[in-house]
Tab-separated table of C-alpha atoms (C1' of nucleotides) in Angstrom:
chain	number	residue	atom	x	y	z
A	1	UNK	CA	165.847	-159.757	66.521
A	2	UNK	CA	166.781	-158.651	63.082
A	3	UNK	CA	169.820	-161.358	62.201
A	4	UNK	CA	170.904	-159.036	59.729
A	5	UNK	CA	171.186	-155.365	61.448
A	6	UNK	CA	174.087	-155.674	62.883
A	7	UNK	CA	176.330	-156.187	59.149
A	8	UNK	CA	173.814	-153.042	57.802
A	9	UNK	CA	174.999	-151.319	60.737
A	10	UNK	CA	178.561	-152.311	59.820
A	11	UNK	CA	178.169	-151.824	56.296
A	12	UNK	CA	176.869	-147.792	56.725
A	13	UNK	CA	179.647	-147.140	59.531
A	14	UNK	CA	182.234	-148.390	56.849
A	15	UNK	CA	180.660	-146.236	54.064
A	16	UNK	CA	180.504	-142.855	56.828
A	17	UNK	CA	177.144	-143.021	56.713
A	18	UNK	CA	174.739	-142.029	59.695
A	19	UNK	CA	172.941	-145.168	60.945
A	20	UNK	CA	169.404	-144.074	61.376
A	21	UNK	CA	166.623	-145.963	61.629
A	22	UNK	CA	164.794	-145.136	58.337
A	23	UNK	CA	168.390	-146.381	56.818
A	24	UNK	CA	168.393	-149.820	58.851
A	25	UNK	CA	164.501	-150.391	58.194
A	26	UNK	CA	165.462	-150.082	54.304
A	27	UNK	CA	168.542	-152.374	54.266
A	28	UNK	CA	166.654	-155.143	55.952
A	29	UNK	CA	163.848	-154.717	53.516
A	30	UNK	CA	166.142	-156.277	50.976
A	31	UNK	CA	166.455	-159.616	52.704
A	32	UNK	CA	162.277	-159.808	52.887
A	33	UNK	CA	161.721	-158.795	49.313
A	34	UNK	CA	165.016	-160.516	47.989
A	35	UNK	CA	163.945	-160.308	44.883
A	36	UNK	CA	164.526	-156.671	42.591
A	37	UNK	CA	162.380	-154.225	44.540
A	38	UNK	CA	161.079	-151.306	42.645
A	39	UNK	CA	161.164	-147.634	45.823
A	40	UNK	CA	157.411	-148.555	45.802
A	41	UNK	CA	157.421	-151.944	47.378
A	42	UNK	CA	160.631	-151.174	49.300
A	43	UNK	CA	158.108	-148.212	50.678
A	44	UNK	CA	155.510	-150.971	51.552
A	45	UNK	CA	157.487	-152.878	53.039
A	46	UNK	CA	159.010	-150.817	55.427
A	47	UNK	CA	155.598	-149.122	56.399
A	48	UNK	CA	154.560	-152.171	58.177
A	49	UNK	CA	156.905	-151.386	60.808
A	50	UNK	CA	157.508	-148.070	60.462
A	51	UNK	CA	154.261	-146.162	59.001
A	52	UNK	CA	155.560	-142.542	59.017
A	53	UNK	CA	158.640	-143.168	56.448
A	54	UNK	CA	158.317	-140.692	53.791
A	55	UNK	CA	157.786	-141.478	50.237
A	56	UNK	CA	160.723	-138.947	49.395
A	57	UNK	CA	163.134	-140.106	52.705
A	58	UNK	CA	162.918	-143.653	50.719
A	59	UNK	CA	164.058	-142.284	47.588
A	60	UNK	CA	166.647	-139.703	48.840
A	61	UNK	CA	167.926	-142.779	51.225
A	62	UNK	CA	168.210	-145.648	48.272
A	63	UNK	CA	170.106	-142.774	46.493
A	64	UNK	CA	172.576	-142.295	48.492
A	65	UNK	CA	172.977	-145.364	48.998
A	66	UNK	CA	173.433	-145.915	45.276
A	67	UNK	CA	176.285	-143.077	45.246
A	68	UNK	CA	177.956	-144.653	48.314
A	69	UNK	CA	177.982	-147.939	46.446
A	70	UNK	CA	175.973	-149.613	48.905
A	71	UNK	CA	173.348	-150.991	46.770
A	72	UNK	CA	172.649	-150.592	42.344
A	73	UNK	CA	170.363	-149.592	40.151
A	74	UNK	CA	168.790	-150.670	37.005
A	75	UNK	CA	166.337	-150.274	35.042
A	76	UNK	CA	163.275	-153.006	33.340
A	77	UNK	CA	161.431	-152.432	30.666
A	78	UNK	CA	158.793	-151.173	32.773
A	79	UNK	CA	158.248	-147.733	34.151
A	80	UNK	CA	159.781	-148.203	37.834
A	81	UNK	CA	163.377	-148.456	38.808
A	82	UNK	CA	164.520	-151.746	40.773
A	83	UNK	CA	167.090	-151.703	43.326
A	84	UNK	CA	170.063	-154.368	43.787
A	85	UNK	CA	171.040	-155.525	46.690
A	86	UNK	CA	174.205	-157.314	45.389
A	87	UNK	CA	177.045	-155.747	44.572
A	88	UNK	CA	179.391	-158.535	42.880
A	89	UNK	CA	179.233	-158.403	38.876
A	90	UNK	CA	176.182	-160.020	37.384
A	91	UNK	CA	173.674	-160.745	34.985
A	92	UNK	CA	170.158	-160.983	34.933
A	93	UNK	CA	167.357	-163.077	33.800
A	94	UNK	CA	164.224	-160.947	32.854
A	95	UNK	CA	160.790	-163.148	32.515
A	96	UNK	CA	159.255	-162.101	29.292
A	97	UNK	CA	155.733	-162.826	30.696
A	98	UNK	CA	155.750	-160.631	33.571
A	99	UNK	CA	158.611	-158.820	35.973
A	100	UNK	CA	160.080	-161.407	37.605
A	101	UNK	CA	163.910	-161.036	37.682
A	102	UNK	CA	166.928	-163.313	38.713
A	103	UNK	CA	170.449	-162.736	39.007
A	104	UNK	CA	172.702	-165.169	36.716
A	105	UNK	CA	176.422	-165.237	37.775
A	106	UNK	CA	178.939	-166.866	35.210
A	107	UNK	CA	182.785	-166.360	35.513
A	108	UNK	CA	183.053	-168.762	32.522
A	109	UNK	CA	180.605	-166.440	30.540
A	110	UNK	CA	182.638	-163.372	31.620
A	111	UNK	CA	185.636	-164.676	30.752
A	112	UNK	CA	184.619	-165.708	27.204
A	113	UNK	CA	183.642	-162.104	26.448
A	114	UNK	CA	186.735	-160.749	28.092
A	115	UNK	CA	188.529	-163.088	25.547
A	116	UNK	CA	186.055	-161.953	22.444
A	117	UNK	CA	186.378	-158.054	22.599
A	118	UNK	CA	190.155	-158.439	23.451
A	119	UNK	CA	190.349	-160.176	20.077
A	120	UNK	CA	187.484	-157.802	18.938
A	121	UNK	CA	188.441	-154.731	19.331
A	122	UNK	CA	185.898	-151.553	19.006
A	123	UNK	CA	187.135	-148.932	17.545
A	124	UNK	CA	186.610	-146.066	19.824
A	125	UNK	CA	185.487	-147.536	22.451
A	126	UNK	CA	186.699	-148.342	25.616
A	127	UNK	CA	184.535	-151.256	27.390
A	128	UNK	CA	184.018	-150.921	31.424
A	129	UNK	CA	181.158	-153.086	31.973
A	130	UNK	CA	179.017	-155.679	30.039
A	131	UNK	CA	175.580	-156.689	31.368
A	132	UNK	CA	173.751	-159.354	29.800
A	133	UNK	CA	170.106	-159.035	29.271
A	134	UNK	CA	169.476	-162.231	29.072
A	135	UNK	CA	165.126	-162.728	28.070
A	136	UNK	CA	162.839	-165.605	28.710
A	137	UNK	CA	160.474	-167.928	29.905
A	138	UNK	CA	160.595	-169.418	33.169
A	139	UNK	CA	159.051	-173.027	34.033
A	140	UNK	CA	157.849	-173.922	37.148
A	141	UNK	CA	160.568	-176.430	38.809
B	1	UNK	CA	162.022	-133.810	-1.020
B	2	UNK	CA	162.164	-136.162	1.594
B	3	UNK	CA	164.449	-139.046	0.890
B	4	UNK	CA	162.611	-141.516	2.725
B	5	UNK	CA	158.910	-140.608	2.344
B	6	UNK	CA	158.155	-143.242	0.046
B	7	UNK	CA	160.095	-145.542	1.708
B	8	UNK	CA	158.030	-144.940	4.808
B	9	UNK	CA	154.680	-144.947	3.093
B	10	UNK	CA	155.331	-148.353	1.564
B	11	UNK	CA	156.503	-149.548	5.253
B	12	UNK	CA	153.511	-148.263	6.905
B	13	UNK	CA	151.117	-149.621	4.022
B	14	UNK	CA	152.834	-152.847	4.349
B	15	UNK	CA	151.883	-153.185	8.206
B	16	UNK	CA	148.577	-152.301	7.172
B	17	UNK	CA	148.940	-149.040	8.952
B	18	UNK	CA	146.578	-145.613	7.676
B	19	UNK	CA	149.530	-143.135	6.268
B	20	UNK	CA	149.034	-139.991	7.413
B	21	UNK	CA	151.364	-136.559	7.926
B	22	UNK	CA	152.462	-137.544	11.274
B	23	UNK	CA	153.394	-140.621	11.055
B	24	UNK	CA	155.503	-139.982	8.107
B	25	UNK	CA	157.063	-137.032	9.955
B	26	UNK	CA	157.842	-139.244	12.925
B	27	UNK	CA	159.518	-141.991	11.098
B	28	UNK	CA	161.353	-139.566	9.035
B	29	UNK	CA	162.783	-138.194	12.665
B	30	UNK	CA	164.795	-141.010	13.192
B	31	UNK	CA	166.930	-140.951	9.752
B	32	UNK	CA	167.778	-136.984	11.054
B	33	UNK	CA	168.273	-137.566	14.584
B	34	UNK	CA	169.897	-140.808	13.467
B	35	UNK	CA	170.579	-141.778	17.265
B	36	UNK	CA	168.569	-143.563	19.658
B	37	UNK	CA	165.776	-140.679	20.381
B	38	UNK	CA	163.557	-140.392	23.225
B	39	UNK	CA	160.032	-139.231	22.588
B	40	UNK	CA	160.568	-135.976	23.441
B	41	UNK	CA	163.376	-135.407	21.146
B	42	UNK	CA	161.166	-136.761	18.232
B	43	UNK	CA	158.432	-134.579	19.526
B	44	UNK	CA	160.711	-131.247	19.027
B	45	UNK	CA	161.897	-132.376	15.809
B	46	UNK	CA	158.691	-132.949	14.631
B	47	UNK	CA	157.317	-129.813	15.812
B	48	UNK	CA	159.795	-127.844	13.388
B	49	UNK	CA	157.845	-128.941	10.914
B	50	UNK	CA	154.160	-129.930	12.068
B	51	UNK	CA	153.898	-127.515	14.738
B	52	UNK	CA	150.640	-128.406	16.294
B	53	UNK	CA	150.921	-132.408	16.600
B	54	UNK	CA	150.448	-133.474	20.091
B	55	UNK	CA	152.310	-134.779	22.957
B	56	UNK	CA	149.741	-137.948	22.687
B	57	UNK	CA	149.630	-138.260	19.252
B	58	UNK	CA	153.363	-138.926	19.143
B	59	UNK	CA	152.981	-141.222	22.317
B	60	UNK	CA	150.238	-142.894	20.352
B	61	UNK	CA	152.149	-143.293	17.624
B	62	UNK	CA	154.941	-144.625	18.566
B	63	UNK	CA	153.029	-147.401	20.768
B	64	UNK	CA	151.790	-148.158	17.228
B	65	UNK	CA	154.517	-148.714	15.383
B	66	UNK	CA	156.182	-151.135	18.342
B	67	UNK	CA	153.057	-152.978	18.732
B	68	UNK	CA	153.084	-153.727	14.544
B	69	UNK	CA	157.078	-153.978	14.352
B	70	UNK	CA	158.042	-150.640	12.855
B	71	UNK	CA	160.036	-149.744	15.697
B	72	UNK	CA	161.859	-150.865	18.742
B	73	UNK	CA	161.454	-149.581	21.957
B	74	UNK	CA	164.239	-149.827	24.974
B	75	UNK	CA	165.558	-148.529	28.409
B	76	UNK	CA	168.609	-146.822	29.467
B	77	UNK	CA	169.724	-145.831	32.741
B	78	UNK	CA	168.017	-142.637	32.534
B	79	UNK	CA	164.286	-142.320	32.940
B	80	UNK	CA	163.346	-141.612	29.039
B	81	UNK	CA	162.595	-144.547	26.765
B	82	UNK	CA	164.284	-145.224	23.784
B	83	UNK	CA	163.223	-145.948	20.269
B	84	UNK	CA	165.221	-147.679	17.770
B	85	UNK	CA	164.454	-147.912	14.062
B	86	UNK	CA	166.887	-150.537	13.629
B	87	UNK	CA	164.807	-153.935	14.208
B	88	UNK	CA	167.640	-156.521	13.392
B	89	UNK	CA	169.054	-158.142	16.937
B	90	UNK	CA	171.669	-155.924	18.108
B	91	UNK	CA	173.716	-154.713	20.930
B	92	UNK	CA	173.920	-151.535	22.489
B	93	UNK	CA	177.255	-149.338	23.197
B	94	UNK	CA	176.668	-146.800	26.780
B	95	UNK	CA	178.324	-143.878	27.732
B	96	UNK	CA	179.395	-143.662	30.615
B	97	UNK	CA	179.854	-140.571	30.542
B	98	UNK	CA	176.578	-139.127	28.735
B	99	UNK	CA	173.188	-140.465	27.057
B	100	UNK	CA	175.019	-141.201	23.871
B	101	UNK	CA	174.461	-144.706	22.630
B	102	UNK	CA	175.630	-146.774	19.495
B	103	UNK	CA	174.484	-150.168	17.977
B	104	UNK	CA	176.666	-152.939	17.641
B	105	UNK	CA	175.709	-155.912	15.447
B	106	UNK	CA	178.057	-159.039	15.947
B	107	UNK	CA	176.789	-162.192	14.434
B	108	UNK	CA	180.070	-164.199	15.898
B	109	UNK	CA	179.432	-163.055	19.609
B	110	UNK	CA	175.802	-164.108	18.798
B	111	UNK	CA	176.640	-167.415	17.456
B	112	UNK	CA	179.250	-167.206	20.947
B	113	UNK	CA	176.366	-166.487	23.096
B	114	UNK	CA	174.099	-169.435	21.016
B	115	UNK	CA	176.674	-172.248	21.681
B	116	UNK	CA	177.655	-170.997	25.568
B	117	UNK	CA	173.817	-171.005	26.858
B	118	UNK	CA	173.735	-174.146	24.819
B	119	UNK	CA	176.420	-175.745	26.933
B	120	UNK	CA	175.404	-174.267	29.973
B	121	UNK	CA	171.701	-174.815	30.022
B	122	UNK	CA	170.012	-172.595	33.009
B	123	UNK	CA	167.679	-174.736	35.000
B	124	UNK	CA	164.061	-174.118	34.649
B	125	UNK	CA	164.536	-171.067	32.120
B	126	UNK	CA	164.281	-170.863	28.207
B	127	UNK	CA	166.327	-167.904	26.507
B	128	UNK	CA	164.714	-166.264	24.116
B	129	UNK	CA	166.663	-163.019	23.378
B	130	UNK	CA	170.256	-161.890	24.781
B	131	UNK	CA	171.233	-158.288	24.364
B	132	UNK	CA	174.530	-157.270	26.074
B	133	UNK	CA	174.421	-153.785	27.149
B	134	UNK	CA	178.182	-152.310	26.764
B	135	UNK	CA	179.039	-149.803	29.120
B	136	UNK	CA	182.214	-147.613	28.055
B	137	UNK	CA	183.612	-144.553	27.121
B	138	UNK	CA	183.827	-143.236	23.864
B	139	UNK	CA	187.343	-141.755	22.172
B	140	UNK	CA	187.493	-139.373	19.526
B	141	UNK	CA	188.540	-141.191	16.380
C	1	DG	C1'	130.448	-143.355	4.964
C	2	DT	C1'	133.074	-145.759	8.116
C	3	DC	C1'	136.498	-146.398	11.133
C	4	DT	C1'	140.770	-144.897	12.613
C	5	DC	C1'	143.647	-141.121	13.901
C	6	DT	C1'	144.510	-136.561	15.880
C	7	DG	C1'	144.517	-132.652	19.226
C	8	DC	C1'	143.604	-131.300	23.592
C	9	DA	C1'	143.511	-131.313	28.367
C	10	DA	C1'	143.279	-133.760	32.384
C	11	DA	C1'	145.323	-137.317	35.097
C	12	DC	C1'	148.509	-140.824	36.201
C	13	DG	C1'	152.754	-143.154	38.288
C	14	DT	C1'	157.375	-142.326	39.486
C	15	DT	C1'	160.680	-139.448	41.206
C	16	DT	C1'	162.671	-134.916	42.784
C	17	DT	C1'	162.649	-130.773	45.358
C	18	DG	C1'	162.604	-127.054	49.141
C	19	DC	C1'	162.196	-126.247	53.558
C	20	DA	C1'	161.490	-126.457	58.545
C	21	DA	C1'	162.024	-129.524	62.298
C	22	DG	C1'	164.446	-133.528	64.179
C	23	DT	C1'	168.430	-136.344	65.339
C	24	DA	C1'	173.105	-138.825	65.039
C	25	DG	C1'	177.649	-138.104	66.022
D	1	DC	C1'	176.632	-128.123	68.828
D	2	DT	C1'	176.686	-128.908	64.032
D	3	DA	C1'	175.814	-131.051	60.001
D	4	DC	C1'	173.216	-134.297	58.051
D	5	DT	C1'	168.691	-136.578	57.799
D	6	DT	C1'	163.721	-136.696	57.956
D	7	DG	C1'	158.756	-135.615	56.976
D	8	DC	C1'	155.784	-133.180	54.349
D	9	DA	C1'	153.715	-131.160	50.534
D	10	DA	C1'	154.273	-129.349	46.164
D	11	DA	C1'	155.824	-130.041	41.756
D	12	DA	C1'	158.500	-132.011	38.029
D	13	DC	C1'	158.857	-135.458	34.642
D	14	DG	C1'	157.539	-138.960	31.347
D	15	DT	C1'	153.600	-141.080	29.866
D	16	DT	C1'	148.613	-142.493	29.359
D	17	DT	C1'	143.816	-141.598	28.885
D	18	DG	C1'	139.028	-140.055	27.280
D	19	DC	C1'	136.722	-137.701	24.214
D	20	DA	C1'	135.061	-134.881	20.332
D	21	DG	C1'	136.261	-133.541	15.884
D	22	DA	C1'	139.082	-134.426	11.639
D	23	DG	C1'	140.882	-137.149	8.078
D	24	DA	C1'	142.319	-141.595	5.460
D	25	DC	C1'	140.579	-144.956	2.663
DNA sequence: GTCTCTGCAAACGTTTTGCAAGTAG
DNA sequence: CTACTTGCAAAACGTTTGCAGAGAC
């Protein structure tokens, strides 16, 4: 029924995690909401089919996931946290007019910066990550 | 006494803003915690001095001063938000290892950034505003 | 004198916690 | 059987709000 359980089953075995049902429910959630859920909507969500989730099961469950490198999270300029699905290095586009978020993926744009702080070094500073912020306006297609 | 006082007052006259004890004392926070405070680091520092201003008040405050462009306000990782006194367009260094964070001003990677997004136009979006977040650890110098 | 700002306390939204009972392995 | 996970309720945390009194201009 669910095309994707059987890979979230996969993916928790792989990570030694205990495949419950709670767990599974959460995963799939991902693929409805796609977009960046925030704990609350992910809680929503999952409530349809399985009412008696717990508020703090959700949030202790997306955390470990989180440690176990299962799924990221970031933070908006608003008050919830959001929750990333996928794991491959990324950028994202933040709509200035409300929260509406999209991933932007670039190997040309990564590799530029590579190239600019290897020639730009900062003193002190030893870069592991850069995440682009990138702000704006998006039009209807 | 204070170095920046009048500085301050003709900032906050300037926006058209009523000068009064605690706003002074809250923008004179950030030139002695220097960093990237959260309210509640403002709000202790403050206290020191002006023992009997208000959780709210500061809130208050400092939703003033970003809503007339006295201030910056921005999100880390962690829950707290972030206020920055610098208002020119800047990047931010991360810790990865703490809370500590640095500025870092670059007009080349900006000018970079410009021409990249210029040659690789995103369908259906218009940038307005790119901040890199820089994720790292800092050496002792 | 007017209109804004402050202090206070209550409340809000998000997230964390402790613990007893339940369940996967 | 054991260790981890869940549900629940309480509470922690950062922040916002409403209101009456105080203060800037």
């Amino acid at each position: 029924m669910e095309a994707h359980a059987d890979a979230i089953r996969e993916k928790l075995k792989s990570k030694g995690l205990k495949i419950t049902p709670q767990r599974v429910s959460i995963l799939e959630s991902f693929h409805v909401i796609g977009d960046h859920p925030t704990a609350d909507q992910i809680i929503d969500l999952v409530r349809q089919k399985n009412p008696n989730i717990a508020t703090g099961t959700v949030y202790k469950t997306l955390d470990t996931f989180v440690k176990n490198g299962v799924i990221t999270k970031f933070r908006t300029e608003s008050e919830a946290a959001r929750y990333d699905f996928i794991l491959t290095h990324h950028h994202h586009l933040f709509s200035s007019d409300d929260d509406h978020i999209e991933d932007y993926e670039n190997k040309d744009l990564d590799q530029l910066l590579d190239d600019f702080f290897m020639r730009h070094n900062i003193p002190n500073f030893k870069i592991k990550a850069i995440k682009l912020q990138i702000i704006g306006r998006f039009s209807p297609s």
